[in-house]
Amino acid sequence: MAGTRRKRVHGSAGQQELRRNGMMAHLLDSLEAGEDIGHFGRLVFTMVARHFLDEEELRGLLVQDPACDDAQALALIEQVRGRDYSPPRREKVLEFQAQQAFPICPNPEDPDAGNVYKDLRFPEHVYAHISEYREQKAHAHEVQGADAGG
C-alpha cells in the first residue's frame, strides 16, 4: 500500500518550526536518517523539541536513533518534562557536544549556530523560567559574596 510507510515526515507544523534553526534541522535530519545522535544530542533535541511537538511525535523521532528504544525515549521525555529543563544556551550545547562523538551543532565556529533562542519562539513560560533562574543565581552569588567578605 503506497504512502503507509512514513520515512521523512516534514509535514508537522512543529517540525517545520524546528527546522527554522540549523542545529535542530541537523538533529531532525540525523534522526530521520537513523543515525545515533548520542545521549546529549537526544537530550538537547528533547529539551527543545518538547515545546513544538506532542509526546508521541517526539518519541517517534527519538526511537529512530538506533541507540534509543521506546522505553529510553519515554524516560528521557519524562526526565526533561519532570525537571522542566529549559532549552539549552549555545554554550551548554557546546559543552554537551565536547562529551560525545556526534556533532550536535554542525558548525560550532559560527557564533549563531546552536542558539535556539535566535531562531525559535518558545512559549512565554520558558522565558519566565529562565529569568527566575537567573535571578535566583544572582541572589545566591550576592549571598556568597557577602559571606566571603564578612
PDB file of C-alpha atoms in Angstrom:
ATOM      1  CA  MET A   1       0.000   0.000   0.000  1.00  0.00           C
ATOM      2  CA  ALA A   2       1.664   3.218  -1.139  1.00  0.00           C
ATOM      3  CA  GLY A   3       2.025   6.026   1.338  1.00  0.00           C
ATOM      4  CA  THR A   4       1.623   3.982   4.517  1.00  0.00           C
ATOM      5  CA  ARG A   5       5.324   3.833   5.335  1.00  0.00           C
ATOM      6  CA  ARG A   6       6.480   7.036   6.997  1.00  0.00           C
ATOM      7  CA  LYS A   7      10.054   7.810   6.162  1.00  0.00           C
ATOM      8  CA  ARG A   8      10.752  11.537   6.238  1.00  0.00           C
ATOM      9  CA  VAL A   9       7.984  13.461   7.913  1.00  0.00           C
ATOM     10  CA  HIS A  10       8.467  17.158   7.329  1.00  0.00           C
ATOM     11  CA  GLY A  11       4.741  17.759   7.468  1.00  0.00           C
ATOM     12  CA  SER A  12       4.005  18.623  11.072  1.00  0.00           C
ATOM     13  CA  ALA A  13       3.882  22.301  11.896  1.00  0.00           C
ATOM     14  CA  GLY A  14       6.121  21.643  14.899  1.00  0.00           C
ATOM     15  CA  GLN A  15       8.826  20.033  12.780  1.00  0.00           C
ATOM     16  CA  GLN A  16       8.622  22.850  10.252  1.00  0.00           C
ATOM     17  CA  GLU A  17       9.086  25.340  13.082  1.00  0.00           C
ATOM     18  CA  LEU A  18      12.074  23.398  14.492  1.00  0.00           C
ATOM     19  CA  ARG A  19      13.693  23.413  11.046  1.00  0.00           C
ATOM     20  CA  ARG A  20      13.980  27.212  11.281  1.00  0.00           C
ATOM     21  CA  ASN A  21      17.021  26.549  13.470  1.00  0.00           C
ATOM     22  CA  GLY A  22      20.013  24.983  11.710  1.00  0.00           C
ATOM     23  CA  MET A  23      21.051  22.800  14.641  1.00  0.00           C
ATOM     24  CA  MET A  24      17.537  21.442  15.124  1.00  0.00           C
ATOM     25  CA  ALA A  25      17.200  20.786  11.374  1.00  0.00           C
ATOM     26  CA  HIS A  26      20.519  18.894  11.560  1.00  0.00           C
ATOM     27  CA  LEU A  27      19.275  16.809  14.516  1.00  0.00           C
ATOM     28  CA  LEU A  28      15.939  16.101  12.790  1.00  0.00           C
ATOM     29  CA  ASP A  29      17.688  15.062   9.561  1.00  0.00           C
ATOM     30  CA  SER A  30      20.096  12.837  11.501  1.00  0.00           C
ATOM     31  CA  LEU A  31      17.292  11.135  13.428  1.00  0.00           C
ATOM     32  CA  GLU A  32      15.271  10.619  10.255  1.00  0.00           C
ATOM     33  CA  ALA A  33      18.372   9.067   8.647  1.00  0.00           C
ATOM     34  CA  GLY A  34      18.567   6.590  11.536  1.00  0.00           C
ATOM     35  CA  GLU A  35      21.798   7.997  12.982  1.00  0.00           C
ATOM     36  CA  ASP A  36      22.899   7.711  16.603  1.00  0.00           C
ATOM     37  CA  ILE A  37      22.971  11.348  17.721  1.00  0.00           C
ATOM     38  CA  GLY A  38      24.388  10.457  21.137  1.00  0.00           C
ATOM     39  CA  HIS A  39      22.939  10.833  24.612  1.00  0.00           C
ATOM     40  CA  PHE A  40      23.487  14.588  24.719  1.00  0.00           C
ATOM     41  CA  GLY A  41      22.125  15.013  21.193  1.00  0.00           C
ATOM     42  CA  ARG A  42      18.920  13.276  22.283  1.00  0.00           C
ATOM     43  CA  LEU A  43      18.830  15.385  25.452  1.00  0.00           C
ATOM     44  CA  VAL A  44      19.244  18.681  23.574  1.00  0.00           C
ATOM     45  CA  PHE A  45      16.717  17.587  20.963  1.00  0.00           C
ATOM     46  CA  THR A  46      14.174  16.716  23.658  1.00  0.00           C
ATOM     47  CA  MET A  47      14.792  19.907  25.666  1.00  0.00           C
ATOM     48  CA  VAL A  48      13.951  21.994  22.593  1.00  0.00           C
ATOM     49  CA  ALA A  49      11.509  19.844  20.612  1.00  0.00           C
ATOM     50  CA  ARG A  50       9.129  19.196  23.522  1.00  0.00           C
ATOM     51  CA  HIS A  51       7.909  22.779  23.117  1.00  0.00           C
ATOM     52  CA  PHE A  52       6.950  22.170  19.470  1.00  0.00           C
ATOM     53  CA  LEU A  53       5.925  18.502  19.232  1.00  0.00           C
ATOM     54  CA  ASP A  54       3.478  16.348  21.135  1.00  0.00           C
ATOM     55  CA  GLU A  55       4.921  13.489  23.156  1.00  0.00           C
ATOM     56  CA  GLU A  56       4.025  10.822  20.592  1.00  0.00           C
ATOM     57  CA  GLU A  57       5.724  12.655  17.722  1.00  0.00           C
ATOM     58  CA  LEU A  58       8.772  13.393  19.876  1.00  0.00           C
ATOM     59  CA  ARG A  59       9.006   9.746  20.948  1.00  0.00           C
ATOM     60  CA  GLY A  60       8.627   8.609  17.337  1.00  0.00           C
ATOM     61  CA  LEU A  61      11.582  10.738  16.290  1.00  0.00           C
ATOM     62  CA  LEU A  62      13.808   9.699  19.204  1.00  0.00           C
ATOM     63  CA  VAL A  63      13.336   5.971  18.523  1.00  0.00           C
ATOM     64  CA  GLN A  64      14.703   6.435  15.006  1.00  0.00           C
ATOM     65  CA  ASP A  65      18.078   6.713  16.777  1.00  0.00           C
ATOM     66  CA  PRO A  66      19.328   3.091  16.919  1.00  0.00           C
ATOM     67  CA  ALA A  67      20.710   3.678  20.433  1.00  0.00           C
ATOM     68  CA  CYS A  68      17.309   4.771  21.792  1.00  0.00           C
ATOM     69  CA  ASP A  69      14.459   2.327  22.292  1.00  0.00           C
ATOM     70  CA  ASP A  70      10.895   3.185  23.235  1.00  0.00           C
ATOM     71  CA  ALA A  71      11.466   2.891  26.992  1.00  0.00           C
ATOM     72  CA  GLN A  72      14.573   5.108  26.827  1.00  0.00           C
ATOM     73  CA  ALA A  73      12.744   7.705  24.730  1.00  0.00           C
ATOM     74  CA  LEU A  74       9.832   7.841  27.161  1.00  0.00           C
ATOM     75  CA  ALA A  75      12.191   8.017  30.164  1.00  0.00           C
ATOM     76  CA  LEU A  76      14.111  10.910  28.573  1.00  0.00           C
ATOM     77  CA  ILE A  77      10.918  12.806  27.756  1.00  0.00           C
ATOM     78  CA  GLU A  78       9.667  12.280  31.314  1.00  0.00           C
ATOM     79  CA  GLN A  79      13.016  13.376  32.806  1.00  0.00           C
ATOM     80  CA  VAL A  80      13.081  16.586  30.764  1.00  0.00           C
ATOM     81  CA  ARG A  81       9.428  17.356  31.478  1.00  0.00           C
ATOM     82  CA  GLY A  82       9.660  16.380  35.164  1.00  0.00           C
ATOM     83  CA  ARG A  83      12.667  18.616  35.778  1.00  0.00           C
ATOM     84  CA  ASP A  84      11.256  21.266  33.443  1.00  0.00           C
ATOM     85  CA  TYR A  85      14.571  21.695  31.637  1.00  0.00           C
ATOM     86  CA  SER A  86      14.763  24.887  29.612  1.00  0.00           C
ATOM     87  CA  PRO A  87      16.195  24.729  26.103  1.00  0.00           C
ATOM     88  CA  PRO A  88      19.984  24.945  26.470  1.00  0.00           C
ATOM     89  CA  ARG A  89      22.012  28.009  25.627  1.00  0.00           C
ATOM     90  CA  ARG A  90      24.625  27.706  22.886  1.00  0.00           C
ATOM     91  CA  GLU A  91      27.438  27.390  25.435  1.00  0.00           C
ATOM     92  CA  LYS A  92      25.730  24.427  27.093  1.00  0.00           C
ATOM     93  CA  VAL A  93      25.185  22.740  23.714  1.00  0.00           C
ATOM     94  CA  LEU A  94      28.919  23.056  23.008  1.00  0.00           C
ATOM     95  CA  GLU A  95      29.732  21.625  26.473  1.00  0.00           C
ATOM     96  CA  PHE A  96      27.479  18.656  25.735  1.00  0.00           C
ATOM     97  CA  GLN A  97      28.995  18.246  22.278  1.00  0.00           C
ATOM     98  CA  ALA A  98      32.505  18.030  23.754  1.00  0.00           C
ATOM     99  CA  GLN A  99      31.387  14.929  25.675  1.00  0.00           C
ATOM    100  CA  GLN A 100      30.376  12.848  22.651  1.00  0.00           C
ATOM    101  CA  ALA A 101      31.406  11.994  19.097  1.00  0.00           C
ATOM    102  CA  PHE A 102      28.239  13.115  17.259  1.00  0.00           C
ATOM    103  CA  PRO A 103      28.298  16.839  16.372  1.00  0.00           C
ATOM    104  CA  ILE A 104      25.138  18.296  17.934  1.00  0.00           C
ATOM    105  CA  CYS A 105      25.991  21.694  16.473  1.00  0.00           C
ATOM    106  CA  PRO A 106      27.389  21.020  12.989  1.00  0.00           C
ATOM    107  CA  ASN A 107      29.258  24.335  12.676  1.00  0.00           C
ATOM    108  CA  PRO A 108      30.378  25.400  16.174  1.00  0.00           C
ATOM    109  CA  GLU A 109      32.683  28.122  14.813  1.00  0.00           C
ATOM    110  CA  ASP A 110      29.577  30.120  13.790  1.00  0.00           C
ATOM    111  CA  PRO A 111      28.599  32.204  16.863  1.00  0.00           C
ATOM    112  CA  ASP A 112      24.900  31.928  15.942  1.00  0.00           C
ATOM    113  CA  ALA A 113      24.976  28.151  15.472  1.00  0.00           C
ATOM    114  CA  GLY A 114      23.373  26.274  18.327  1.00  0.00           C
ATOM    115  CA  ASN A 115      21.461  29.337  19.518  1.00  0.00           C
ATOM    116  CA  VAL A 116      17.874  28.084  19.518  1.00  0.00           C
ATOM    117  CA  TYR A 117      16.667  31.339  21.085  1.00  0.00           C
ATOM    118  CA  LYS A 118      17.714  33.266  17.965  1.00  0.00           C
ATOM    119  CA  ASP A 119      15.544  31.311  15.511  1.00  0.00           C
ATOM    120  CA  LEU A 120      12.738  29.770  17.551  1.00  0.00           C
ATOM    121  CA  ARG A 121       9.925  31.293  19.592  1.00  0.00           C
ATOM    122  CA  PHE A 122       9.199  29.367  22.776  1.00  0.00           C
ATOM    123  CA  PRO A 123       6.117  29.576  24.999  1.00  0.00           C
ATOM    124  CA  GLU A 124       6.257  32.549  27.367  1.00  0.00           C
ATOM    125  CA  HIS A 125       6.681  30.339  30.450  1.00  0.00           C
ATOM    126  CA  VAL A 126      10.108  29.230  29.132  1.00  0.00           C
ATOM    127  CA  TYR A 127      11.398  32.801  29.192  1.00  0.00           C
ATOM    128  CA  ALA A 128       9.867  33.387  32.651  1.00  0.00           C
ATOM    129  CA  HIS A 129      11.542  30.208  33.957  1.00  0.00           C
ATOM    130  CA  ILE A 130      14.941  31.342  32.636  1.00  0.00           C
ATOM    131  CA  SER A 131      14.526  34.818  34.127  1.00  0.00           C
ATOM    132  CA  GLU A 132      13.573  33.353  37.516  1.00  0.00           C
ATOM    133  CA  TYR A 133      16.592  31.016  37.424  1.00  0.00           C
ATOM    134  CA  ARG A 134      18.970  33.885  36.632  1.00  0.00           C
ATOM    135  CA  GLU A 135      17.529  35.989  39.466  1.00  0.00           C
ATOM    136  CA  GLN A 136      17.990  33.104  41.923  1.00  0.00           C
ATOM    137  CA  LYS A 137      21.541  32.537  40.707  1.00  0.00           C
ATOM    138  CA  ALA A 138      22.396  36.244  41.049  1.00  0.00           C
ATOM    139  CA  HIS A 139      20.933  36.308  44.564  1.00  0.00           C
ATOM    140  CA  ALA A 140      22.942  33.220  45.571  1.00  0.00           C
ATOM    141  CA  HIS A 141      26.067  34.869  44.168  1.00  0.00           C
ATOM    142  CA  GLU A 142      25.374  38.023  46.221  1.00  0.00           C
ATOM    143  CA  VAL A 143      24.883  35.954  49.390  1.00  0.00           C
ATOM    144  CA  GLN A 144      28.138  34.064  48.771  1.00  0.00           C
ATOM    145  CA  GLY A 145      29.960  37.349  48.215  1.00  0.00           C
ATOM    146  CA  ALA A 146      28.569  38.815  51.447  1.00  0.00           C
ATOM    147  CA  ASP A 147      29.514  35.661  53.392  1.00  0.00           C
ATOM    148  CA  ALA A 148      33.050  35.689  51.993  1.00  0.00           C
ATOM    149  CA  GLY A 149      33.542  39.385  52.670  1.00  0.00           C
ATOM    150  CA  GLY A 150      32.173  39.495  56.185  1.00  0.00           C
TER     151      GLY A 150
END
